[in-house]
Every structure is written in C-alpha cells, then in structure tokens.
Tab-separated table of C-alpha atoms in Angstrom:
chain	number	residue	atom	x	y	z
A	1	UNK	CA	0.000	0.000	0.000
A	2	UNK	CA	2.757	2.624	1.018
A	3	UNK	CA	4.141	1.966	-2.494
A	4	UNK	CA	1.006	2.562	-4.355
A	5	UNK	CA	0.796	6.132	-2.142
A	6	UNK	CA	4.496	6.500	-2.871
A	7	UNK	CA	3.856	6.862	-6.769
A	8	UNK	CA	0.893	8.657	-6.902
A	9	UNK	CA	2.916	11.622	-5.594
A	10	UNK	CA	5.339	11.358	-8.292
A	11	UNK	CA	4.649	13.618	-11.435
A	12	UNK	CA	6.536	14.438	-14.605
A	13	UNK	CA	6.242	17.649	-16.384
A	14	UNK	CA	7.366	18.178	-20.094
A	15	UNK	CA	6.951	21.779	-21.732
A	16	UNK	CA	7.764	20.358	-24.948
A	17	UNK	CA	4.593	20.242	-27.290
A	18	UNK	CA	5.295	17.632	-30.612
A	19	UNK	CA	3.487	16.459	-34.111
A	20	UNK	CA	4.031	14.415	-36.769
A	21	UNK	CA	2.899	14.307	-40.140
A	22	UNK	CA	4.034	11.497	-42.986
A	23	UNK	CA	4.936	11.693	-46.803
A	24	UNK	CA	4.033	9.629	-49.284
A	25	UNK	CA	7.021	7.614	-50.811
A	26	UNK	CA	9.269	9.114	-52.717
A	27	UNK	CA	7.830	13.257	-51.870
A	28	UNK	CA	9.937	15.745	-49.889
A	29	UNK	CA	6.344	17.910	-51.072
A	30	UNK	CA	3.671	18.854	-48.334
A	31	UNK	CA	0.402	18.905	-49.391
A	32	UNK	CA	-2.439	21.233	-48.155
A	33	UNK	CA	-3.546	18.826	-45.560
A	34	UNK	CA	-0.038	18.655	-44.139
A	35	UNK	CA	0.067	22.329	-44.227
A	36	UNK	CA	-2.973	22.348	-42.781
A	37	UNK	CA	-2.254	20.640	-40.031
A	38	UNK	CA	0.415	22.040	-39.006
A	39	UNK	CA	-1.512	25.255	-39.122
A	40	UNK	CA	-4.193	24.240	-36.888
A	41	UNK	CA	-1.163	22.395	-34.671
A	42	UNK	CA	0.949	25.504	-33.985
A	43	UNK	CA	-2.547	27.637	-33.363
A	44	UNK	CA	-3.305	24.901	-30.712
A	45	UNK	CA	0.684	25.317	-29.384
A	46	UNK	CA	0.323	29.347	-29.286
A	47	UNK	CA	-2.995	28.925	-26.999
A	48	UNK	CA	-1.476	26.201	-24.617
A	49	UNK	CA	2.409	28.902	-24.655
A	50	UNK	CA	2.505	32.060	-26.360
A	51	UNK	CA	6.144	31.895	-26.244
A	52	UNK	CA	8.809	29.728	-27.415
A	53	UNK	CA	12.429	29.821	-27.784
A	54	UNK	CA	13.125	27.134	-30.526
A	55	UNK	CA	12.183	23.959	-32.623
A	56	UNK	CA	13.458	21.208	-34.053
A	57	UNK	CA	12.258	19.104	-36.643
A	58	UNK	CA	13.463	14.955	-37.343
A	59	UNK	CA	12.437	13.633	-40.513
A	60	UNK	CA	12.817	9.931	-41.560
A	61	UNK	CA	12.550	8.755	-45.246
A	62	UNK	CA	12.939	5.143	-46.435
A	63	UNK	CA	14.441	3.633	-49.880
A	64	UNK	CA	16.207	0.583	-50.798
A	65	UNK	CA	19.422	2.829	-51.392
A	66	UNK	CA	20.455	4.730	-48.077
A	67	UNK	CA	22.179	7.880	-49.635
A	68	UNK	CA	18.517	8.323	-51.682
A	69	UNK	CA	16.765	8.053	-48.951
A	70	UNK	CA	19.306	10.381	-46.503
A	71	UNK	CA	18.721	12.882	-49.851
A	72	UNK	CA	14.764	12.665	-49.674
A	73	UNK	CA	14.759	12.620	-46.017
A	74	UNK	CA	16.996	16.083	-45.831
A	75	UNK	CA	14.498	17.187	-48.954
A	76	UNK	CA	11.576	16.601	-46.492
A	77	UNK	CA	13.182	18.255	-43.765
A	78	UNK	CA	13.937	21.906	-45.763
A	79	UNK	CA	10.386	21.794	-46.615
A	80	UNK	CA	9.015	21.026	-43.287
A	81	UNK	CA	11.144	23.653	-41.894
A	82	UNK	CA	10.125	26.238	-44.464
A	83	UNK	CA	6.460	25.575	-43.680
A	84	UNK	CA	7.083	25.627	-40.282
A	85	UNK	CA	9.171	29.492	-40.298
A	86	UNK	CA	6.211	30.671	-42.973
A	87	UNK	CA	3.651	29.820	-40.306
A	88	UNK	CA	5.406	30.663	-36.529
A	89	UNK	CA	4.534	33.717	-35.250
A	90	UNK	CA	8.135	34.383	-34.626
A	91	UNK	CA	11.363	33.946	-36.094
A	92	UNK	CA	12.601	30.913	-33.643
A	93	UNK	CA	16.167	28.805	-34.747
A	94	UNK	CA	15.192	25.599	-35.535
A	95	UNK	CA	17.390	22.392	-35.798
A	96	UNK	CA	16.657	19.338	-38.461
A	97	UNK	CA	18.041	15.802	-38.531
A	98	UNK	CA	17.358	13.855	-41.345
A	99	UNK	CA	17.451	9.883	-41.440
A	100	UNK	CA	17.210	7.061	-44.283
A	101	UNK	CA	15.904	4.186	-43.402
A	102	UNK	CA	15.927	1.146	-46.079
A	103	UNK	CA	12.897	-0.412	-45.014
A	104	UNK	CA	9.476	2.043	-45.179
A	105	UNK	CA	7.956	0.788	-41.411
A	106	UNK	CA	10.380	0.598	-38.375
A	107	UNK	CA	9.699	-2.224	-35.703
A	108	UNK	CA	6.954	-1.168	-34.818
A	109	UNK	CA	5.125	-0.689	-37.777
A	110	UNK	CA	5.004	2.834	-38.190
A	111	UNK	CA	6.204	4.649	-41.271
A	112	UNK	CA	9.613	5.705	-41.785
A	113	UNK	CA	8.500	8.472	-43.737
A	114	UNK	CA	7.848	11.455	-41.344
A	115	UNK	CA	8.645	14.485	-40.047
A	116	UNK	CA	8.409	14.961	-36.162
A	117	UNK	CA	8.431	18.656	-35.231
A	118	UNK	CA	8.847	19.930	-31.218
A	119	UNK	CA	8.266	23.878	-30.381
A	120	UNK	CA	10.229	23.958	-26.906
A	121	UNK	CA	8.522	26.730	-24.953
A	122	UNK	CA	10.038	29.713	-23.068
A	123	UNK	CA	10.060	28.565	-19.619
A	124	UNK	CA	11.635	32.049	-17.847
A	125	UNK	CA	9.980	34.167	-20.128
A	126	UNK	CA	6.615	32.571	-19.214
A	127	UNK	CA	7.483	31.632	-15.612
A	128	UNK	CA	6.414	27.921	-15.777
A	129	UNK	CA	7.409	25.613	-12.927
A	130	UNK	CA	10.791	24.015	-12.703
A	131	UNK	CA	10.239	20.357	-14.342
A	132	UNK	CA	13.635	19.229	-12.187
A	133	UNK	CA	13.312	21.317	-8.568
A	134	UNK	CA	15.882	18.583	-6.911
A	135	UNK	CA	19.515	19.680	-8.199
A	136	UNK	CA	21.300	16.863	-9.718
A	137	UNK	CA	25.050	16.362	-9.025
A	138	UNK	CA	27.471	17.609	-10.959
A	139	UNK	CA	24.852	18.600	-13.194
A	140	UNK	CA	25.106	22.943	-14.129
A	141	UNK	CA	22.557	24.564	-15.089
C-alpha cells in the first residue's frame, strides 16, 4: 500500500509540445492537408504557450538505397522547416536531422516516412514551474 501512495505523488512535467505528419514515398512535397495541419497544430501550441524559444524538426525517409533516402529525407526536412518558419509567429532557430531508413515501417510498424516537429517553450519568459526542482550532481545549469 505505502508503495502505491508512494507513486501517486510522483509527477513528470514536459513543456515540450510535438506532431508528426508522414509523406508519401518518394515526396519531400507537403500537401495542403499537411500544411494544414500544421496550421491548426501551432494555433493549438500558441494557446497552450505564447512563447517559445526554438524547434526542431526529425524527418525519416525510407528507400532501398540509403544515400537516396538520406537525400529525400533532408528534402523533407527543408520543406518542413520552411512551412514551419512561414507559419510561426516568430522567427525561432530551428534544428533538423534527417534519417534514411531502407525499409518504409520501423519495428513497430510505423512509417519511416515522417517528419516529427517539437516547439520547446520559453520557460523564464513565461514563468512555468521548474520540471527538475531537486539539483542533480554535478549537473550545471
């Protein structure tokens, strides 16, 4: 019983709001539902933070030769960040790693073709609560 009590107490917070959208095979293109949602995903990230200090985008793309599919995978992620800097509200640096995968699903069945984009919200500026109060050792911050 104590340890059931024990872990209810224990929370995790994570600032960090996330999407994902896929490609068809072979396109680096986003289409208007793509654009669309990632329209109606960073409206939905401006209500829940209205600032934000950076982004980063990772973008998989899969083909049976890897340096094709490292090529249409860094395609995907210039796009994805273009949409992305048409759309913020800001001017925020954002990073991109690009992957080629030769086969299209990973383990777990999901696609290899995707982009995964994070805004990473401006803690100070918006005074949110420290996710990690207890200082780790050795650890600066």
């Amino acid at each position: 019983m104590a340890a059931i009590l024990a872990a209810g107490q224990a929370t995790a917070c994570s600032y960090i709001v996330a999407t994902q959208i896929s490609f068809e095979s072979d396109s680096a293109a986003l289409d208007r539902s793509q654009v669309i949602k990632l329209s109606e995903w960073l409206n939905r990230s401006y209500a829940t933070f209205s600032m934000y200090t950076s982004a980063s985008i990772e973008v998989g793309a899969s083909g049976a030769a890897p340096h094709e599919a490292k090529a249409l995978a860094e395609q995907r992620a210039a796009n994805t960040a273009r949409a992305l800097r048409m759309l913020l509200k800001t001017d925020l640096p954002i990073t991109t790693v690009a992957h080629g995968y030769r086969s299209p699903t990973n383990g777990l069945g999901d696609s290899n073709d995707f982009a995964a984009l994070q805004l990473y919200p401006d803690v100070e500026g918006l005074k949110l609560p420290d996710c990690n109060p207890v200082p780790i050792s050795g650890f600066k911050r």
